[in-house]
Each structure stands twice: as structure tokens, then as C-alpha cells.
Amino acid sequence: MARGQLRIYLGAAPGVGKTVAMLDEAHRRLARGTDVVVGFVETHGRSHTAHMVHGLEVVPRRTVTHRGTTLEELDTAAVIARRPRVVLVDELAHTNAPGSPHEKRWQDVDEILDAGIDVLSTVNIQHLESLNDVTHSITGVRQRETVPDQVVRRAEQVELVDMTPEALRRRMAHGNVYRPEKVDAALANYFRVGNLSALRELALLWLADRVDEALERYRADQGIAAPWPTRERVVVALSGGPEGETLLRRGARIVSRAAGGDLIAVHVVAADGLATDDLAEVERLRRLTTELGGEFQTVTGESRAEAILDYARGINATQVVVGVSRRSRWHEVLRPSVASAVADGSGDIDVHLVTHEEAGGGRRARAPGLLSPGRLALGWTLATVGIVVLSVILVATQESHQLSLEVQLYLALTIGCALAGGIWPALFCAVASSLVINWFFTEPRHTLTIDHPPNALALLVFVLVAIAVSSVVHVAARRTEQAIAAQRESEALASLSRDLLADPAPVPTLLNRARTALDMDVVVLACPPDGALDAPLHVRASTDPDLLPGSALPARNWTIDESLEDGARLLMAGPPPPAGTRRLLSAFAAHATVLLGRERLMAAERVASGLARDNAARTTLLAAVSHDLRTPLASIKAGVSMLRQPGVTLDASDEGELLESIEESADRLDALIGNLLDLSRLQTGAVRARRDVVDLGAAVEAAVQGIGAGGQPGSPEGIEVDLDDVAAVADLGLLDRLLANVVENAVRHSGGAPVRITAGAVGDRVEVRVADRGPGVPEPDKERIFAAFQRVGDTPKGEGVGLGLAVARGLTEVMGGSRTAEDTPGGGLTMVLSLPRADGIAP
């Protein structure tokens, strides 16, 4: 059975007409004789939408009861049993009621499609999973119902139902979208012109990308290789040289002239992987591409020009930007440049040859020489001394061998020179060997003339073979050296990356690894203080223990001075590094740049988190304190108004109760303000604790007497005190405040049962245990109750602002103590306060 086809009507916002467009298509198909039914269409109370459902067969919905509410959902089984040709299913991203066969409506649609039934559906752009964060940042509303992008991508047709923001707002103002009581709030919030314009652009761009993908599939299926300039795509060819910035900016200017254009930077590396480009420069160009709104790609190829053109044709590029060659004109004659090759092979693609400061200067990027001076000396020694020694031996024994052996021996010497010292000693050896063979071993001897033509041909072949073999051997040896160096670099960088990811302090690790890998004495990372680019540099980190972080950078002859971003510099002192380590140095510089950037982002994140916490605390404070401030103030105002009201006479008893109520409200207000002030002083570090020897029993009794909310000590209905004869090191004033908060909290939540206070010595600590018989606190919340503005578990809703235990925590920590919450045996909560124990009792 063939799978059904899905057609989706995509909109930028509710009310643009997706459902109406779907119903209109259903009526057109019904008029053509197609079997069309309505599986689920949500009218949202809109009369026009409900009117368009008339005339279409509607499959009865499935009802689901959830938490006492009856909900209606799409009956997938009934639709499949009915087997129409086309079914309408509105709101593709909808989440089904619990107990439904599928969690999401798009899964119902998938089942219907598998049954061979075509589906017409609708979805808004903000419901696409990939755009959920983007639309949240635009509208401030997080969409809980989303549909995976691949579901919409798989649709055979996606039709955009478009409407200008102004037209949509007029439709809403006329009451065609929401009920009248919701219109003003919607227009002032979600349906602002800026929001609608941004959502519309998102929908247009998303659909344009899907159209582009469909076009690429069509071109691939039809074998069309020529570019179709449906959208401006500018490819900037980068060699990793200093001209890259000029080329990128020129490409960005070209893209900016055409709306919807794409900027793609392409860096080509050799297919053998032995790239010699400056990694730091490549990384800088990558960041610049991102800043210009482009995309950076790295491709490989034997020929840079062919790789650039193949990539440009593959993405349907319309223009290529390439820099004018840095080589001189006589180099261009011997070997065409990449720019010339791209221009010659571009075909229908426009090519921009951009001049720059490096153009035509005769400076060509060269791979660093990998042969050491010792190797070169050995090669030239073989090319000179070797020829002399071999010639002496062969002349002395020339009666015992023939010309063919002599040629082979000189050829072997030439190959040896290529292996030892490279191409130039080998070429010298080949030419010198040909002259020696001609002088000593071909007739007539001791002249440069040759009588026998085959000998002349043999000598010519020898020279050509020697040069060819020397070149091959030289290239092979060079490639081997490069491969070994690249392997060492790869291993070092891979190990460095692993270490940096696992190290909590990656910057010192990076500097130590750089010092070891590059054989340096000292490596320093220096930065300007507070980002001031014109300020003297200060040490950020160093391998020298004498150069402390934050100290001024001393004057010194630095072997390496690598500039990083934002004025930072990577400095190294030691012997000059080999030329082949330049890429490794660039990698260390790139790592240092990334680490500094990460530190800046982490610092900014900490600042932002602190500001967010402060804002949340202020919001919570205002929300929590407002009720607790208003209640006692309202009680005080009502009492005073009653006493001052003319014509009202109160007897002594009523007046006493009223005054007592005013006094209790004032005490409550005073306690709240005191807690707020205490918490503020604790959070700002303004509280300093004295270290006195305090009689714990006297302190507890004083705190209990001051509460006045629970009976007398020892009373069955109040507070029971059972204290050992112990003393603690504490601040008497802070301790009294601490005990008062904890005991008052226990009395408030004990449910009328007695609160028991015990104290005793436990090793070098003194523990005070305040146990209540209330409902207790769940284990996960036992730490959270000590946070400010928390009312957890056993706290009645709306009673208290949640500051008492937060203040108690702060006071305990200021005095060097600790606090924990435990379950009371038999039910309830026990607060355990631990303080340092004193040696003797306070007098």
C-alpha cells in the first residue's frame, strides 16, 4: 500500500488563515469528486471558520476524561476505518490528552499516512522544534507544543499562508481572531508589529530553505551541473594568507547588495593532510567569517583551483572571490596561479579577482624547510668529496669494470645525495658525475668529446635519470619528514586538547605544554588590565614562579611574541625554535585565544547570574514581604481608626483587646523588619561575631523567655528545656537572636504540641537540639528551608515571609557553627545547632 501524501499550511502566527486555507482546499477537492472528511478542525469560536466546515463530512471525535474534564481528540482509528481519500487534521503540533494512543497529534497523522490516506494539516512557525528558542527570544513565550522539523520536511507540499503584520492586527481588532476581551492584551503583547514581522521573516526564510533543498534534489536527479542563480551565493577562496581578510570583506559587501544572499568562505588544504598554513591565521579568518554572517568550510583537494570550483558548483554558487596571486610574473609564466586556474575553469560562475597588498610581490607561501643544517652539510659532502673518492677508486680499477657499472655507481651516489641533503646537492652530483664520466671513462678520454654515439646517449640518459630519481627521492624524503612532523603535531595537539578539557586550570597547563613542546625557558600569557588596550601588559599566567599573576610584565628579550585578541600576547623566552614548529606555535596561540575567550564568557556569565539572582531575590522579597507588611499595618490602622472614631465608646475590656492587637501587630512588624535587616547585614558581610565563653543554659532560657508565644519553660503546653552544664564559644547577642528564631519557628509549627530543647557536649562541639512535633519536612527540602523566602513542608501557606531560618543559618555560620535539620523520632522536625565548645563555664 502506497503511503499517503502530507500537505501542510504553514503560518507565522495564529489568525493568518491556515485553517481557512485548508478548508478552502477541501471544498475544491470535494467539488472535483474527491472523498474528503474532517478528522479534526479547531474553529476557536470563529464563525467564518465554523461556516466553512458545513458541507464536509466530519468524523466523530474521541472523548477522553482527564481530572474530571472531558476532552475531545482526533479519533485516528475511526478515520482509518472510514478510509477517505483525504482527511483534514488541524494543529499538527497539538499534544494529545493523557491516555491517548499517541502523545502527539503528528504521530496520529503519521499513522494515517501509513494507512495510505492523504492528510491536510496546519502548523505555525513557532511550533517547529528547531525554532523554539528563537521564537521564545522574540515573543517571550515558550511554546510547549512542538513538532520535529523532519516531520514537516517530509511533507510533499508546504504552503505558506502569509499576511502582513498590519493586516493581521486589523483582523484581530475586528474580533476575527480572539474574543473581544482578549484583543487588547494580545495586541499589546504577542501581536506587536515587531514580533509579527520577525515571525513572518522566520517563516519566509525557513520555507525558502526548504524550496532550495527541493531545487538541489531536482538538479541532482536530473544531472544538472550548471549553476542556477536562484539565490546569490558568494564563495570566497582562502589560502590562509594575510590577504584573507580583504577577500572576506569584499565578499561580504557583494552579498549585502543582494537580499537573502549567502557568504561561504572555503579554505582548501592538501589531500595528503600535510597542510602548512598558519593555524592561528585560519582560526582568525574563521571567526571573521562568522562575524560577517558567513559560513566557513574546509575542503581537501590535490588542486586548489579544482577543489574551489567543485565546491562552488556543488552548492550552486553564483560568484567566486579569489585573490590575485602573490607570486611574481615569471612564476606565473612557469606555473599558472590558483586565481588564473579558477578564472579559466569557472564557466557560468562569475569570478572576482581582488587585488591586495601582497599581490605580485614575488613572495610565495613556502613550506618550512625540514632539513637540518647537518643534513644539508652531509648532502654537499657526498656531492663533492664522494665524487672525488669514487672517481679515484674507479680510475685506479678502470681495467676491471665497464661503463655501465660506472654509470650505476655514480647514479647510486646521486640518490644518496638526494636522501641526505635534498634536491640541490643531488642535482650538483648528477651534473658533476656526468662530466667525470665523460672525462675519465668515455672515449676519447681526458676530453669532453665522445666518439661513440651510444656512449653519448647513455651519458644523457644517466643525467636525466639521475635528475628524475633525485627529484622523486627528494620529494619522498620531504613528504616523509612532513608526515612525521604532522604526526607529532597531531599527537601533541590531541593530547593537549584532552588535558585542557579535563584540567580545572587550563591556562597554566597550556603554557607548560608549550614550554615543553617548543623547548622554551619561560612562557608567559600577558593581558592588558580590565581590557584597556593602551594600558601596560600584566601577567595573566606564567611558567616562571617569579612572575606572579597580576604583576607588571617585565622588560625582556622575548624570542617569540605572538599577538592574540584584545591586546593579549603569548610571549616565550628561550632558543629560537625550528622553522617547522610554526604550525605548532600557531596552535598554542589559537588555544590561548580560545581559553581567554572562554574565561571572559564565564566571567560575564557569573556577572549575569549574579544580577539574575539579585533580581530574583528582589522580586521574591517584594512578593513575599508585601503581604507580611500589609497585614500588621492593616491591623494597626484598623485598631487606631476604631479608637479614634467619633461616637464609638468602648468598654475597658474591648479597648484592652484592641490595644493588645495593635501591640501584637507592631511586634510582628518589628520582628519582620529586624529579620530583613539581619539578613541584609549577613549577606553584605557586615556582621562580625565576638568570641566569648557563653553559658548555654542561660542563653537558651533568656531566648525562651523573650519569645512570649508558647508557655513557660517546663510547661507541658509550651517549651520543655533539658540542658547539660556546658559552655560554647559564641557571640551572646547573635546567639540570643539565633535561638529566638529557631525556637519561634518550632513553636509556630509544632501544632500545639510541646517543643523540646536539649543541649550537650559532643566532642569539641556543643549541640543545641530544638525538636517540634509538627508534620515535619521531606528529606529533599531539609536544606532548602534555610534559604531566604522559603516556606516548605510544614509551613502554612501565607504565614511568614520565610526569613527566620535563613537568618539563623547566617548567624550560625558567622559564629563558626553549623546547622542541620533532622526528623524527630515519632514525627516532627529537629533543628540541630552546633557551636565550638568552651573549656569552662562562663561565670
PDB file of C-alpha atoms in Angstrom, residues 412-671:
ATOM      1  CA  ALA A 412      73.701   5.482  -6.650  1.00  0.00           C
ATOM      2  CA  LEU A 413      75.863   8.304  -5.307  1.00  0.00           C
ATOM      3  CA  THR A 414      73.384  10.851  -6.709  1.00  0.00           C
ATOM      4  CA  ILE A 415      70.460   9.085  -4.985  1.00  0.00           C
ATOM      5  CA  GLY A 416      72.447   9.073  -1.764  1.00  0.00           C
ATOM      6  CA  CYS A 417      72.941  12.826  -2.055  1.00  0.00           C
ATOM      7  CA  ALA A 418      69.171  13.281  -2.555  1.00  0.00           C
ATOM      8  CA  LEU A 419      68.393  11.193   0.517  1.00  0.00           C
ATOM      9  CA  ALA A 420      70.925  13.006   2.658  1.00  0.00           C
ATOM     10  CA  GLY A 421      70.729  16.643   1.547  1.00  0.00           C
ATOM     11  CA  GLY A 422      67.781  17.088  -0.761  1.00  0.00           C
ATOM     12  CA  ILE A 423      67.430  18.087  -4.369  1.00  0.00           C
ATOM     13  CA  TRP A 424      70.207  20.668  -4.784  1.00  0.00           C
ATOM     14  CA  PRO A 425      73.186  18.511  -3.715  1.00  0.00           C
ATOM     15  CA  ALA A 426      71.715  15.722  -5.853  1.00  0.00           C
ATOM     16  CA  LEU A 427      71.445  17.936  -8.944  1.00  0.00           C
ATOM     17  CA  PHE A 428      75.025  19.110  -8.451  1.00  0.00           C
ATOM     18  CA  CYS A 429      76.144  15.499  -8.074  1.00  0.00           C
ATOM     19  CA  ALA A 430      74.293  14.444 -11.251  1.00  0.00           C
ATOM     20  CA  VAL A 431      75.855  17.163 -13.400  1.00  0.00           C
ATOM     21  CA  ALA A 432      79.328  16.715 -11.884  1.00  0.00           C
ATOM     22  CA  SER A 433      79.094  12.926 -12.284  1.00  0.00           C
ATOM     23  CA  SER A 434      78.212  13.281 -15.972  1.00  0.00           C
ATOM     24  CA  LEU A 435      81.294  15.429 -16.532  1.00  0.00           C
ATOM     25  CA  VAL A 436      83.543  12.988 -14.613  1.00  0.00           C
ATOM     26  CA  ILE A 437      82.195  10.009 -16.570  1.00  0.00           C
ATOM     27  CA  ASN A 438      82.735  11.867 -19.839  1.00  0.00           C
ATOM     28  CA  TRP A 439      86.289  12.886 -18.857  1.00  0.00           C
ATOM     29  CA  PHE A 440      87.595   9.645 -17.369  1.00  0.00           C
ATOM     30  CA  PHE A 441      85.528   6.763 -18.756  1.00  0.00           C
ATOM     31  CA  THR A 442      84.341   7.539 -22.319  1.00  0.00           C
ATOM     32  CA  GLU A 443      86.498   7.573 -25.457  1.00  0.00           C
ATOM     33  CA  PRO A 444      88.443   9.705 -26.166  1.00  0.00           C
ATOM     34  CA  ARG A 445      89.362  10.034 -22.517  1.00  0.00           C
ATOM     35  CA  HIS A 446      90.501  13.237 -20.827  1.00  0.00           C
ATOM     36  CA  THR A 447      88.355  15.275 -23.216  1.00  0.00           C
ATOM     37  CA  LEU A 448      84.749  16.339 -23.153  1.00  0.00           C
ATOM     38  CA  THR A 449      84.076  14.874 -26.603  1.00  0.00           C
ATOM     39  CA  ILE A 450      82.528  11.441 -27.174  1.00  0.00           C
ATOM     40  CA  ASP A 451      83.375   9.385 -30.263  1.00  0.00           C
ATOM     41  CA  HIS A 452      80.887   6.550 -29.754  1.00  0.00           C
ATOM     42  CA  PRO A 453      77.260   7.795 -30.129  1.00  0.00           C
ATOM     43  CA  PRO A 454      75.766   5.113 -27.797  1.00  0.00           C
ATOM     44  CA  ASN A 455      78.055   6.360 -25.024  1.00  0.00           C
ATOM     45  CA  ALA A 456      76.772   9.897 -25.557  1.00  0.00           C
ATOM     46  CA  LEU A 457      73.200   8.612 -25.411  1.00  0.00           C
ATOM     47  CA  ALA A 458      73.978   6.621 -22.250  1.00  0.00           C
ATOM     48  CA  LEU A 459      75.501   9.675 -20.602  1.00  0.00           C
ATOM     49  CA  LEU A 460      72.439  11.790 -21.499  1.00  0.00           C
ATOM     50  CA  VAL A 461      70.102   9.130 -20.133  1.00  0.00           C
ATOM     51  CA  PHE A 462      72.201   8.998 -16.970  1.00  0.00           C
ATOM     52  CA  VAL A 463      71.800  12.739 -16.398  1.00  0.00           C
ATOM     53  CA  LEU A 464      68.046  12.636 -16.997  1.00  0.00           C
ATOM     54  CA  VAL A 465      67.529   9.561 -14.821  1.00  0.00           C
ATOM     55  CA  ALA A 466      69.702  10.996 -12.061  1.00  0.00           C
ATOM     56  CA  ILE A 467      67.742  14.248 -12.054  1.00  0.00           C
ATOM     57  CA  ALA A 468      64.390  12.427 -12.145  1.00  0.00           C
ATOM     58  CA  VAL A 469      65.306   9.939  -9.445  1.00  0.00           C
ATOM     59  CA  SER A 470      66.799  12.682  -7.291  1.00  0.00           C
ATOM     60  CA  SER A 471      63.608  14.714  -7.563  1.00  0.00           C
ATOM     61  CA  VAL A 472      61.431  11.732  -6.636  1.00  0.00           C
ATOM     62  CA  VAL A 473      63.677  10.746  -3.742  1.00  0.00           C
ATOM     63  CA  HIS A 474      63.813  14.355  -2.548  1.00  0.00           C
ATOM     64  CA  VAL A 475      60.014  14.712  -2.629  1.00  0.00           C
ATOM     65  CA  ALA A 476      59.534  11.346  -0.932  1.00  0.00           C
ATOM     66  CA  ALA A 477      62.009  12.198   1.811  1.00  0.00           C
ATOM     67  CA  ARG A 478      60.429  15.599   2.309  1.00  0.00           C
ATOM     68  CA  ARG A 479      56.950  14.098   2.473  1.00  0.00           C
ATOM     69  CA  THR A 480      58.144  11.544   4.990  1.00  0.00           C
ATOM     70  CA  GLU A 481      59.626  14.243   7.164  1.00  0.00           C
ATOM     71  CA  GLN A 482      56.419  16.269   6.865  1.00  0.00           C
ATOM     72  CA  ALA A 483      54.285  13.250   7.725  1.00  0.00           C
ATOM     73  CA  ILE A 484      56.370  12.518  10.806  1.00  0.00           C
ATOM     74  CA  ALA A 485      56.227  16.153  11.865  1.00  0.00           C
ATOM     75  CA  ALA A 486      52.472  16.261  11.245  1.00  0.00           C
ATOM     76  CA  GLN A 487      52.002  13.102  13.287  1.00  0.00           C
ATOM     77  CA  ARG A 488      53.996  14.603  16.151  1.00  0.00           C
ATOM     78  CA  GLU A 489      51.937  17.785  15.954  1.00  0.00           C
ATOM     79  CA  SER A 490      48.670  15.853  15.840  1.00  0.00           C
ATOM     80  CA  GLU A 491      49.618  13.722  18.818  1.00  0.00           C
ATOM     81  CA  ALA A 492      50.742  16.782  20.766  1.00  0.00           C
ATOM     82  CA  LEU A 493      47.600  18.755  19.950  1.00  0.00           C
ATOM     83  CA  ALA A 494      45.286  15.810  20.653  1.00  0.00           C
ATOM     84  CA  SER A 495      46.960  15.232  24.000  1.00  0.00           C
ATOM     85  CA  LEU A 496      46.804  18.965  24.719  1.00  0.00           C
ATOM     86  CA  SER A 497      43.084  19.105  23.923  1.00  0.00           C
ATOM     87  CA  ARG A 498      42.349  16.183  26.238  1.00  0.00           C
ATOM     88  CA  ASP A 499      44.358  17.720  29.047  1.00  0.00           C
ATOM     89  CA  LEU A 500      42.775  21.144  28.663  1.00  0.00           C
ATOM     90  CA  LEU A 501      39.253  19.730  28.699  1.00  0.00           C
ATOM     91  CA  ALA A 502      39.907  17.795  31.910  1.00  0.00           C
ATOM     92  CA  ASP A 503      42.000  20.431  33.683  1.00  0.00           C
ATOM     93  CA  PRO A 504      40.202  22.870  36.001  1.00  0.00           C
ATOM     94  CA  ALA A 505      43.033  25.401  35.432  1.00  0.00           C
ATOM     95  CA  PRO A 506      43.734  25.019  31.694  1.00  0.00           C
ATOM     96  CA  VAL A 507      45.818  28.176  31.103  1.00  0.00           C
ATOM     97  CA  PRO A 508      48.862  27.118  33.216  1.00  0.00           C
ATOM     98  CA  THR A 509      48.651  23.658  31.653  1.00  0.00           C
ATOM     99  CA  LEU A 510      48.707  25.181  28.177  1.00  0.00           C
ATOM    100  CA  LEU A 511      51.772  27.290  28.974  1.00  0.00           C
ATOM    101  CA  ASN A 512      53.663  24.343  30.469  1.00  0.00           C
ATOM    102  CA  ARG A 513      52.882  22.196  27.439  1.00  0.00           C
ATOM    103  CA  ALA A 514      54.018  24.993  25.111  1.00  0.00           C
ATOM    104  CA  ARG A 515      57.277  25.376  27.044  1.00  0.00           C
ATOM    105  CA  THR A 516      57.968  21.641  26.763  1.00  0.00           C
ATOM    106  CA  ALA A 517      56.907  21.212  23.125  1.00  0.00           C
ATOM    107  CA  LEU A 518      58.839  24.246  21.864  1.00  0.00           C
ATOM    108  CA  ASP A 519      61.849  23.798  24.209  1.00  0.00           C
ATOM    109  CA  MET A 520      61.483  27.247  25.776  1.00  0.00           C
ATOM    110  CA  ASP A 521      62.766  28.532  29.106  1.00  0.00           C
ATOM    111  CA  VAL A 522      59.778  30.722  30.029  1.00  0.00           C
ATOM    112  CA  VAL A 523      56.289  31.074  28.564  1.00  0.00           C
ATOM    113  CA  VAL A 524      54.060  33.978  29.641  1.00  0.00           C
ATOM    114  CA  LEU A 525      50.498  34.910  28.774  1.00  0.00           C
ATOM    115  CA  ALA A 526      50.119  38.679  29.214  1.00  0.00           C
ATOM    116  CA  CYS A 527      46.932  40.727  29.002  1.00  0.00           C
ATOM    117  CA  PRO A 528      46.080  44.411  29.451  1.00  0.00           C
ATOM    118  CA  PRO A 529      44.294  45.019  32.769  1.00  0.00           C
ATOM    119  CA  ASP A 530      40.498  45.308  32.550  1.00  0.00           C
ATOM    120  CA  GLY A 531      40.584  45.163  28.760  1.00  0.00           C
ATOM    121  CA  ALA A 532      42.313  48.564  28.423  1.00  0.00           C
ATOM    122  CA  LEU A 533      44.197  48.043  25.166  1.00  0.00           C
ATOM    123  CA  ASP A 534      46.512  51.017  25.692  1.00  0.00           C
ATOM    124  CA  ALA A 535      47.495  50.007  29.252  1.00  0.00           C
ATOM    125  CA  PRO A 536      50.753  48.217  30.111  1.00  0.00           C
ATOM    126  CA  LEU A 537      50.562  44.454  29.966  1.00  0.00           C
ATOM    127  CA  HIS A 538      50.190  42.408  33.131  1.00  0.00           C
ATOM    128  CA  VAL A 539      50.999  38.749  33.633  1.00  0.00           C
ATOM    129  CA  ARG A 540      47.937  36.537  33.293  1.00  0.00           C
ATOM    130  CA  ALA A 541      49.827  33.268  33.793  1.00  0.00           C
ATOM    131  CA  SER A 542      53.454  32.189  33.567  1.00  0.00           C
ATOM    132  CA  THR A 543      55.690  29.148  33.836  1.00  0.00           C
ATOM    133  CA  ASP A 544      58.162  31.267  35.797  1.00  0.00           C
ATOM    134  CA  PRO A 545      57.226  31.198  39.518  1.00  0.00           C
ATOM    135  CA  ASP A 546      58.798  34.646  39.946  1.00  0.00           C
ATOM    136  CA  LEU A 547      56.271  36.192  37.537  1.00  0.00           C
ATOM    137  CA  LEU A 548      53.110  36.224  39.628  1.00  0.00           C
ATOM    138  CA  PRO A 549      49.673  36.681  38.049  1.00  0.00           C
ATOM    139  CA  GLY A 550      48.656  40.321  38.080  1.00  0.00           C
ATOM    140  CA  SER A 551      52.214  41.642  38.194  1.00  0.00           C
ATOM    141  CA  ALA A 552      53.531  44.028  35.556  1.00  0.00           C
ATOM    142  CA  LEU A 553      55.213  42.385  32.589  1.00  0.00           C
ATOM    143  CA  PRO A 554      58.971  42.916  32.898  1.00  0.00           C
ATOM    144  CA  ALA A 555      61.114  44.175  30.032  1.00  0.00           C
ATOM    145  CA  ARG A 556      62.843  41.223  28.408  1.00  0.00           C
ATOM    146  CA  ASN A 557      64.154  39.997  25.079  1.00  0.00           C
ATOM    147  CA  TRP A 558      61.395  37.621  24.097  1.00  0.00           C
ATOM    148  CA  THR A 559      62.221  35.025  21.453  1.00  0.00           C
ATOM    149  CA  ILE A 560      58.556  34.724  20.431  1.00  0.00           C
ATOM    150  CA  ASP A 561      55.952  37.463  20.712  1.00  0.00           C
ATOM    151  CA  GLU A 562      52.607  36.201  19.374  1.00  0.00           C
ATOM    152  CA  SER A 563      49.714  38.677  19.327  1.00  0.00           C
ATOM    153  CA  LEU A 564      46.306  37.392  20.394  1.00  0.00           C
ATOM    154  CA  GLU A 565      42.878  39.008  20.550  1.00  0.00           C
ATOM    155  CA  ASP A 566      42.003  42.031  22.710  1.00  0.00           C
ATOM    156  CA  GLY A 567      45.623  43.059  23.176  1.00  0.00           C
ATOM    157  CA  ALA A 568      46.762  39.775  24.775  1.00  0.00           C
ATOM    158  CA  ARG A 569      50.172  38.351  23.868  1.00  0.00           C
ATOM    159  CA  LEU A 570      51.815  34.953  24.146  1.00  0.00           C
ATOM    160  CA  LEU A 571      55.482  35.516  24.992  1.00  0.00           C
ATOM    161  CA  MET A 572      58.295  32.961  25.062  1.00  0.00           C
ATOM    162  CA  ALA A 573      61.953  33.212  26.037  1.00  0.00           C
ATOM    163  CA  GLY A 574      64.479  30.603  25.011  1.00  0.00           C
ATOM    164  CA  PRO A 575      66.415  29.337  21.998  1.00  0.00           C
ATOM    165  CA  PRO A 576      64.950  30.158  18.572  1.00  0.00           C
ATOM    166  CA  PRO A 577      62.532  27.364  17.576  1.00  0.00           C
ATOM    167  CA  PRO A 578      62.971  25.409  14.339  1.00  0.00           C
ATOM    168  CA  ALA A 579      61.055  26.741  11.373  1.00  0.00           C
ATOM    169  CA  GLY A 580      58.946  23.561  11.252  1.00  0.00           C
ATOM    170  CA  THR A 581      57.351  24.322  14.610  1.00  0.00           C
ATOM    171  CA  ARG A 582      55.490  27.373  13.341  1.00  0.00           C
ATOM    172  CA  ARG A 583      52.210  25.470  12.986  1.00  0.00           C
ATOM    173  CA  LEU A 584      52.547  24.099  16.487  1.00  0.00           C
ATOM    174  CA  LEU A 585      53.150  27.615  17.796  1.00  0.00           C
ATOM    175  CA  SER A 586      50.052  28.814  15.930  1.00  0.00           C
ATOM    176  CA  ALA A 587      48.045  26.015  17.534  1.00  0.00           C
ATOM    177  CA  PHE A 588      49.150  27.029  21.022  1.00  0.00           C
ATOM    178  CA  ALA A 589      48.274  30.638  20.226  1.00  0.00           C
ATOM    179  CA  ALA A 590      44.837  29.588  18.978  1.00  0.00           C
ATOM    180  CA  HIS A 591      44.251  27.541  22.140  1.00  0.00           C
ATOM    181  CA  ALA A 592      45.285  30.501  24.291  1.00  0.00           C
ATOM    182  CA  THR A 593      42.844  32.754  22.427  1.00  0.00           C
ATOM    183  CA  VAL A 594      40.012  30.274  22.936  1.00  0.00           C
ATOM    184  CA  LEU A 595      40.798  29.883  26.650  1.00  0.00           C
ATOM    185  CA  LEU A 596      40.881  33.639  27.199  1.00  0.00           C
ATOM    186  CA  GLY A 597      37.597  33.985  25.352  1.00  0.00           C
ATOM    187  CA  ARG A 598      36.071  31.228  27.447  1.00  0.00           C
ATOM    188  CA  GLU A 599      37.239  32.923  30.646  1.00  0.00           C
ATOM    189  CA  ARG A 600      35.676  36.194  29.516  1.00  0.00           C
ATOM    190  CA  LEU A 601      32.408  34.439  28.737  1.00  0.00           C
ATOM    191  CA  MET A 602      32.445  32.637  32.088  1.00  0.00           C
ATOM    192  CA  ALA A 603      33.113  35.919  33.892  1.00  0.00           C
ATOM    193  CA  ALA A 604      30.261  37.570  32.012  1.00  0.00           C
ATOM    194  CA  GLU A 605      28.042  34.600  32.824  1.00  0.00           C
ATOM    195  CA  ARG A 606      28.887  34.894  36.519  1.00  0.00           C
ATOM    196  CA  VAL A 607      28.046  38.585  36.469  1.00  0.00           C
ATOM    197  CA  ALA A 608      24.808  37.896  34.617  1.00  0.00           C
ATOM    198  CA  SER A 609      23.938  35.074  37.013  1.00  0.00           C
ATOM    199  CA  GLY A 610      24.618  37.343  39.974  1.00  0.00           C
ATOM    200  CA  LEU A 611      22.401  40.045  38.503  1.00  0.00           C
ATOM    201  CA  ALA A 612      19.712  37.468  37.787  1.00  0.00           C
ATOM    202  CA  ARG A 613      19.907  36.161  41.352  1.00  0.00           C
ATOM    203  CA  ASP A 614      19.725  39.708  42.695  1.00  0.00           C
ATOM    204  CA  ASN A 615      16.712  40.470  40.526  1.00  0.00           C
ATOM    205  CA  ALA A 616      15.059  37.217  41.569  1.00  0.00           C
ATOM    206  CA  ALA A 617      15.790  37.978  45.212  1.00  0.00           C
ATOM    207  CA  ARG A 618      14.348  41.478  44.878  1.00  0.00           C
ATOM    208  CA  THR A 619      11.271  40.121  43.121  1.00  0.00           C
ATOM    209  CA  THR A 620      10.813  37.410  45.725  1.00  0.00           C
ATOM    210  CA  LEU A 621      11.376  39.916  48.524  1.00  0.00           C
ATOM    211  CA  LEU A 622       8.727  42.265  47.180  1.00  0.00           C
ATOM    212  CA  ALA A 623       6.267  39.454  46.599  1.00  0.00           C
ATOM    213  CA  ALA A 624       6.863  37.819  49.977  1.00  0.00           C
ATOM    214  CA  VAL A 625       7.213  40.894  52.161  1.00  0.00           C
ATOM    215  CA  SER A 626       4.274  42.803  50.708  1.00  0.00           C
ATOM    216  CA  HIS A 627       1.679  40.581  52.388  1.00  0.00           C
ATOM    217  CA  ASP A 628       3.537  40.389  55.712  1.00  0.00           C
ATOM    218  CA  LEU A 629       3.957  44.146  55.827  1.00  0.00           C
ATOM    219  CA  ARG A 630       0.387  44.937  54.853  1.00  0.00           C
ATOM    220  CA  THR A 631      -1.218  42.556  57.355  1.00  0.00           C
ATOM    221  CA  PRO A 632       0.160  44.074  60.587  1.00  0.00           C
ATOM    222  CA  LEU A 633      -0.104  47.580  59.168  1.00  0.00           C
ATOM    223  CA  ALA A 634      -3.727  46.972  58.265  1.00  0.00           C
ATOM    224  CA  SER A 635      -4.379  45.608  61.762  1.00  0.00           C
ATOM    225  CA  ILE A 636      -2.691  48.596  63.392  1.00  0.00           C
ATOM    226  CA  LYS A 637      -4.553  51.063  61.181  1.00  0.00           C
ATOM    227  CA  ALA A 638      -7.908  49.364  61.867  1.00  0.00           C
ATOM    228  CA  GLY A 639      -7.299  49.400  65.617  1.00  0.00           C
ATOM    229  CA  VAL A 640      -6.211  53.022  65.712  1.00  0.00           C
ATOM    230  CA  SER A 641      -9.136  54.047  63.491  1.00  0.00           C
ATOM    231  CA  MET A 642     -11.534  52.290  65.824  1.00  0.00           C
ATOM    232  CA  LEU A 643     -10.084  54.056  68.854  1.00  0.00           C
ATOM    233  CA  ARG A 644     -10.231  57.460  67.140  1.00  0.00           C
ATOM    234  CA  GLN A 645     -13.638  57.015  65.565  1.00  0.00           C
ATOM    235  CA  PRO A 646     -16.055  59.676  66.894  1.00  0.00           C
ATOM    236  CA  GLY A 647     -19.186  58.450  68.576  1.00  0.00           C
ATOM    237  CA  VAL A 648     -17.810  54.992  69.342  1.00  0.00           C
ATOM    238  CA  THR A 649     -17.403  54.201  73.016  1.00  0.00           C
ATOM    239  CA  LEU A 650     -15.516  51.063  74.017  1.00  0.00           C
ATOM    240  CA  ASP A 651     -15.524  49.499  77.442  1.00  0.00           C
ATOM    241  CA  ALA A 652     -12.238  48.797  79.198  1.00  0.00           C
ATOM    242  CA  SER A 653     -12.168  45.144  78.120  1.00  0.00           C
ATOM    243  CA  ASP A 654     -12.729  45.858  74.399  1.00  0.00           C
ATOM    244  CA  GLU A 655     -10.280  48.719  74.460  1.00  0.00           C
ATOM    245  CA  GLY A 656      -7.677  46.472  76.118  1.00  0.00           C
ATOM    246  CA  GLU A 657      -8.141  43.766  73.475  1.00  0.00           C
ATOM    247  CA  LEU A 658      -7.827  46.367  70.713  1.00  0.00           C
ATOM    248  CA  LEU A 659      -4.643  47.796  72.204  1.00  0.00           C
ATOM    249  CA  GLU A 660      -3.250  44.266  72.637  1.00  0.00           C
ATOM    250  CA  SER A 661      -3.980  43.547  68.962  1.00  0.00           C
ATOM    251  CA  ILE A 662      -2.202  46.761  67.951  1.00  0.00           C
ATOM    252  CA  GLU A 663       0.770  45.840  70.125  1.00  0.00           C
ATOM    253  CA  GLU A 664       0.968  42.291  68.690  1.00  0.00           C
ATOM    254  CA  SER A 665       0.827  43.647  65.130  1.00  0.00           C
ATOM    255  CA  ALA A 666       3.556  46.173  65.933  1.00  0.00           C
ATOM    256  CA  ASP A 667       5.691  43.389  67.459  1.00  0.00           C
ATOM    257  CA  ARG A 668       5.164  41.276  64.344  1.00  0.00           C
ATOM    258  CA  LEU A 669       6.138  44.172  62.107  1.00  0.00           C
ATOM    259  CA  ASP A 670       9.196  44.863  64.258  1.00  0.00           C
ATOM    260  CA  ALA A 671      10.274  41.203  64.071  1.00  0.00           C
TER     261      ALA A 671
END
